[in-house]
Short mmCIF file of C-alpha atoms in Angstrom, two decimals:
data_model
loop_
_atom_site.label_atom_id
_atom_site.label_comp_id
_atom_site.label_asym_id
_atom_site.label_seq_id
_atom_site.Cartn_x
_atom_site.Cartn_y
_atom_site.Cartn_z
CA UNK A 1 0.00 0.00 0.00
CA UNK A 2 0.95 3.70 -0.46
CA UNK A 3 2.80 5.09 2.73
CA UNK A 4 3.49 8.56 3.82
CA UNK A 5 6.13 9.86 5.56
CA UNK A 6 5.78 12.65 8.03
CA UNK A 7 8.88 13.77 10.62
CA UNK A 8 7.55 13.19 14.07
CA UNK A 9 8.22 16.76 15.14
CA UNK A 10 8.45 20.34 14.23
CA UNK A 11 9.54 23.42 16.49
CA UNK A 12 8.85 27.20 15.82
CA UNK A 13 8.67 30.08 17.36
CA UNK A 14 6.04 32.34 17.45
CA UNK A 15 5.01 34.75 14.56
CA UNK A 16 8.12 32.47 12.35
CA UNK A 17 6.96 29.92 9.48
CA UNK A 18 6.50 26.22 10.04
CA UNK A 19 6.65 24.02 7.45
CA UNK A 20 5.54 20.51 7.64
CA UNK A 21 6.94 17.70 4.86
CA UNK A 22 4.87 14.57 3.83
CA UNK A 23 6.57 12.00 1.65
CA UNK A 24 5.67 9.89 -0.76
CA UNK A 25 6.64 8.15 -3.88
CA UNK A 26 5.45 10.68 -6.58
CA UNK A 27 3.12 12.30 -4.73
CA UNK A 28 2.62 15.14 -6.74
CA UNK A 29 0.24 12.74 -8.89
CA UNK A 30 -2.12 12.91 -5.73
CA UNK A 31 -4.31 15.34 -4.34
CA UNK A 32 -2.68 15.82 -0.54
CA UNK A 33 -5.28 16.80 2.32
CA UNK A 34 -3.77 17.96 5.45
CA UNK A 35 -5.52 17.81 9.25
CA UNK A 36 -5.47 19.74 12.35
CA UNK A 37 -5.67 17.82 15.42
CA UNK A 38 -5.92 18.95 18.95
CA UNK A 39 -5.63 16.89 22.13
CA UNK A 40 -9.00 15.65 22.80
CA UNK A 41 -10.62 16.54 19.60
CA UNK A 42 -11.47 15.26 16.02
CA UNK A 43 -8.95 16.23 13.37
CA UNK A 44 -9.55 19.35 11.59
CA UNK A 45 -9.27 19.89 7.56
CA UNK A 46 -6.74 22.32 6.99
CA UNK A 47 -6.02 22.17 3.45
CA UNK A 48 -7.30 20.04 0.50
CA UNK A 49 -6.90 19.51 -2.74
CA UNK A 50 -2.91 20.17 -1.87
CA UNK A 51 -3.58 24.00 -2.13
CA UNK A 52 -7.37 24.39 -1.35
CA UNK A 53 -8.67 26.55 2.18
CA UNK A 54 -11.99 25.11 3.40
CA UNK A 55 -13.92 28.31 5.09
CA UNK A 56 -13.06 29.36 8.17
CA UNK A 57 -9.00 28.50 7.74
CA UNK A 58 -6.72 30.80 7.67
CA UNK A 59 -4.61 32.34 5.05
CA UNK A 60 -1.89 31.41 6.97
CA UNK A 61 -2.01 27.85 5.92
CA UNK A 62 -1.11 27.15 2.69
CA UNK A 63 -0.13 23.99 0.73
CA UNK A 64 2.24 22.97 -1.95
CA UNK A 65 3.22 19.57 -3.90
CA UNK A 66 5.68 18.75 -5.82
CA UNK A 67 8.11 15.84 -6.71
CA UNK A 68 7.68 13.29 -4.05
CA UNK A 69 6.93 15.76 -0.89
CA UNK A 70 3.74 18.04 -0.59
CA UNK A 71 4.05 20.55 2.16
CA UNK A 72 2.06 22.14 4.48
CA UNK A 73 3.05 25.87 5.68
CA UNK A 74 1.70 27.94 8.37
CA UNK A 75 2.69 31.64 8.50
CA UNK A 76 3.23 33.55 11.53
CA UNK A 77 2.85 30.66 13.99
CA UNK A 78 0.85 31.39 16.87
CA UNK A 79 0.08 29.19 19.96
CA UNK A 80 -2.98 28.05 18.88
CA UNK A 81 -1.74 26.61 16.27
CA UNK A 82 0.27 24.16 18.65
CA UNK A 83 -1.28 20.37 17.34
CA UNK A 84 -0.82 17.29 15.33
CA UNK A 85 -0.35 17.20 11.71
CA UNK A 86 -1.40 14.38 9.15
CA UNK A 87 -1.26 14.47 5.66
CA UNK A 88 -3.74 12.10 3.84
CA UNK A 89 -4.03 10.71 0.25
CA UNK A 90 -6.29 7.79 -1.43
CA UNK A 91 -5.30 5.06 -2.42
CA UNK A 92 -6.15 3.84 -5.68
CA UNK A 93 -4.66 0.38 -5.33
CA UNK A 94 -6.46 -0.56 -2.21
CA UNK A 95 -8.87 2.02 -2.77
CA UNK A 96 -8.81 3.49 0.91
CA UNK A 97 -7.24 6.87 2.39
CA UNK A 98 -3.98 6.75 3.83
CA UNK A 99 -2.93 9.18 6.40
CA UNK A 100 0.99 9.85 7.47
CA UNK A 101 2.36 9.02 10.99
CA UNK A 102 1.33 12.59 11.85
CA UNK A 103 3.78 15.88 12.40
CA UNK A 104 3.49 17.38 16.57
CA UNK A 105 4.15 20.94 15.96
CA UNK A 106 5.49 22.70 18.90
CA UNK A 107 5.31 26.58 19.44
CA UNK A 108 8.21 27.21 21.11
CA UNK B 1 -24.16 22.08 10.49
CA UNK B 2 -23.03 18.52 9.93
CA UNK B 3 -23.24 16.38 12.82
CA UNK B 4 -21.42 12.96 13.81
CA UNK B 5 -22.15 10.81 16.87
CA UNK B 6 -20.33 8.10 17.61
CA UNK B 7 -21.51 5.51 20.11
CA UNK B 8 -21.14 1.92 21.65
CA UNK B 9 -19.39 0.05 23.69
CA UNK B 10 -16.00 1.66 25.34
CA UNK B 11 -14.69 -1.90 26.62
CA UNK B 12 -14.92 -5.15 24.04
CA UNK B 13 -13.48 -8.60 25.39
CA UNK B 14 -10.71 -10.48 23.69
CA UNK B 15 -11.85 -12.62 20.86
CA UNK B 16 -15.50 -10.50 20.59
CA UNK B 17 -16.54 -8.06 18.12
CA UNK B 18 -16.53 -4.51 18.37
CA UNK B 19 -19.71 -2.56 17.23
CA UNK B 20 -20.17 0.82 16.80
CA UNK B 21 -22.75 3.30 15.41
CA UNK B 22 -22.31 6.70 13.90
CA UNK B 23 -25.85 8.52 13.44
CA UNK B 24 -25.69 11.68 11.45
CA UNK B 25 -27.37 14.98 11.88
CA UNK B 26 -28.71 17.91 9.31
CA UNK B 27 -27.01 15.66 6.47
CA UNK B 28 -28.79 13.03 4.32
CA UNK B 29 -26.80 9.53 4.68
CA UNK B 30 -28.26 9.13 1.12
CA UNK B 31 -25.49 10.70 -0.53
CA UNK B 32 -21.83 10.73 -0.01
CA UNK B 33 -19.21 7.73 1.38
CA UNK B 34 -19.28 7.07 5.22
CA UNK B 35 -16.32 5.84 6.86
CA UNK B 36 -14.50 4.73 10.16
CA UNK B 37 -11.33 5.52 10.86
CA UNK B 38 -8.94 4.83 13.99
CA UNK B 39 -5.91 5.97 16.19
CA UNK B 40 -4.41 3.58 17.70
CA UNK B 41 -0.85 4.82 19.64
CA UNK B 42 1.49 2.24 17.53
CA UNK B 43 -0.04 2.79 13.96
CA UNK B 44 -1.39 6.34 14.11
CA UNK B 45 -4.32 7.16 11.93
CA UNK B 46 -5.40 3.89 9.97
CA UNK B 47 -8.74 4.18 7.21
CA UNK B 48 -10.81 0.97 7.85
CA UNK B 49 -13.26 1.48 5.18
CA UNK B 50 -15.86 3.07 3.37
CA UNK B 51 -19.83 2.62 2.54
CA UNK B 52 -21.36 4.81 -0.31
CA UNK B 53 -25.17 5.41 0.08
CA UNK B 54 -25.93 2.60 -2.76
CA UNK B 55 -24.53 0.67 0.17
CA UNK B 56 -21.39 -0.29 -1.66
CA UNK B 57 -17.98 -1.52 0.61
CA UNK B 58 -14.14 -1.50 0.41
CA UNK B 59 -12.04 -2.18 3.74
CA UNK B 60 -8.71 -1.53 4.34
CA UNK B 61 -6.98 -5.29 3.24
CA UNK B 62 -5.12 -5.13 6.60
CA UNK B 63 -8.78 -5.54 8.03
CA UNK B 64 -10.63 -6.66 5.05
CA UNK B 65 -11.25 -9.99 7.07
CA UNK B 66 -12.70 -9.09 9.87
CA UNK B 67 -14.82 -5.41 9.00
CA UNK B 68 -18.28 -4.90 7.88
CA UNK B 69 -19.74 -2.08 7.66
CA UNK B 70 -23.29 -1.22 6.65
CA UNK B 71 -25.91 1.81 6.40
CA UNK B 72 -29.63 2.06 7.80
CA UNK B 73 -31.16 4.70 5.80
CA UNK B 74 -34.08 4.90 8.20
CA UNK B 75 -32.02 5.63 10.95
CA UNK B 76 -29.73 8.05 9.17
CA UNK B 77 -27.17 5.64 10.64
CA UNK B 78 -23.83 3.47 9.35
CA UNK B 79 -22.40 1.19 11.76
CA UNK B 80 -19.14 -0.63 11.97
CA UNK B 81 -18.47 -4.07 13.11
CA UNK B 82 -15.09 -5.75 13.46
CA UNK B 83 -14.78 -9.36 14.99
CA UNK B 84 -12.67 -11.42 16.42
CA UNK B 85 -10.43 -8.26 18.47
CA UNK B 86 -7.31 -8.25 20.06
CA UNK B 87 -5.94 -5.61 22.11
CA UNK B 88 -4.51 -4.27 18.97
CA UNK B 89 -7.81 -2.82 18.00
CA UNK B 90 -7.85 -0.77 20.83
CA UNK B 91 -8.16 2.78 19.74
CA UNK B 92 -10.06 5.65 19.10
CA UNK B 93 -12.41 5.41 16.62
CA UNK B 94 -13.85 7.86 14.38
CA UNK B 95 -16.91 7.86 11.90
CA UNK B 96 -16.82 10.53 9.06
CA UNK B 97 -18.32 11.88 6.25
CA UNK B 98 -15.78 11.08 2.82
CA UNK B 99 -16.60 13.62 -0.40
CA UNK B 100 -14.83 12.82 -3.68
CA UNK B 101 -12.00 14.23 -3.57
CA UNK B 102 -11.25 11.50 -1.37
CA UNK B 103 -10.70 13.60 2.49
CA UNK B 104 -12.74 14.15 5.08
CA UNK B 105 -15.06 16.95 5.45
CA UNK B 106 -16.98 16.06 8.63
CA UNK B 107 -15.57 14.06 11.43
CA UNK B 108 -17.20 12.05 14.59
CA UNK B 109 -16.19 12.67 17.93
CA UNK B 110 -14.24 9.89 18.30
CA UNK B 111 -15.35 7.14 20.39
CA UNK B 112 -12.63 5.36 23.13
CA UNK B 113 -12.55 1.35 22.89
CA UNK B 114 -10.58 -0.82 24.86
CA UNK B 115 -10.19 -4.46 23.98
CA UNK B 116 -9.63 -6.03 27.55
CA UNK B 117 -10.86 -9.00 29.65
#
């Protein structure tokens, strides 16, 4: 099956730019969806269709992909923004989504 | 608003099957795919499978075995029902509402089970 590859950590400090990898073998031929979650709660969409803000989302998250690693930025970090990470793809071989291992972003 | 809720049993026994029902709010069931997801704290985030409203299936092939998953239009309800558990199924599980671009635009609450004797 398709895996994703996610680094288990990211630190920033406030009002700086995170930037979170996900890797995968040509991912660029995917659409990428990225999640928000915080402790206790149900993940968040953040970004889909690799560049695409649902309503209500900031500008400061943005998304890129290219190659075999879609990113997701977020501009002028701010506390709130402290959570887990997962990018997401289907699967067209098993025909199911597949999330990465999931990014903790710390605001330092 | 779209609406979620996850419910059933928080402890399953060894060997027994987990069930677990997702009824949906201010959304008709009769459109769209339905699916569970988990967490579990070795494997992360892990898609078990889908229903679309003609009540067509497809289950993760890690689970493929051992999932079914089904809709009651009535209800406005899909359930999920995995036998034979280990404690490797414990986790949290999610229900959630799949649109075709293949992510999730509505997600459960998440609903704690522990597989324990």
């Amino acid at each position: 099956s398709y895996v994703l590859t996610q680094p288990p950590s990211v630190s920033v400090a406030p009002g700086q730019t995170a930037r979170i990898p996900c890797g995968g073998d040509n991912i660029v031929s995917k659409s990428v969806h990225w999640y928000q979650r915080k402790p206790g709660q149900a993940p968040v969409l953040v970004i889909y269709y690799d560049t695409d803000r649902p309503s209500g989302i900031p500008e400061r998250f943005s998304g890129s992909n290219s190659g075999n690693t879609a990113t997701l930025t977020i501009s002028r970090v701010e506390a709130g923004d402290e959570a887990d990470y997962f990018c997401q793809v289907w699967d067209s071989e098993s025909d199911v989504g597949v999330f990465g291992g999931g990014t903790k972003l710390t605001v330092l | 608003q779209v609406q979620l809720l996850g419910s059933g049993p928080g402890l399953v026994k060894p060997s027994e099957t987990l069930s677990l029902t997702c009824t949906v709010s201010d959304a008709s069931i009769s459109s769209y795919y339905w699916s569970w997801i988990r967490q579990t704290p070795g494997k992360g985030l892990e898609w078990i499978g889908y229903i679309f409203y003609n009540g067509n299936t497809n289950y993760n092939p890690s689970l493929k075995s051992r999932v079914t998953i089904s809709l009651d239009t009535s209800k406005n309800q899909f359930s999920l029902k995995l036998s034979s558990v280990t404690a490797a199924d414990t986790a949290v599980y999610y229900c959630a509402r799949v649109i075709v671009a293949g992510n999730v635009d509505y997600w459960g609450q998440g609903t704690q089970v522990t597989v324990s004797s």
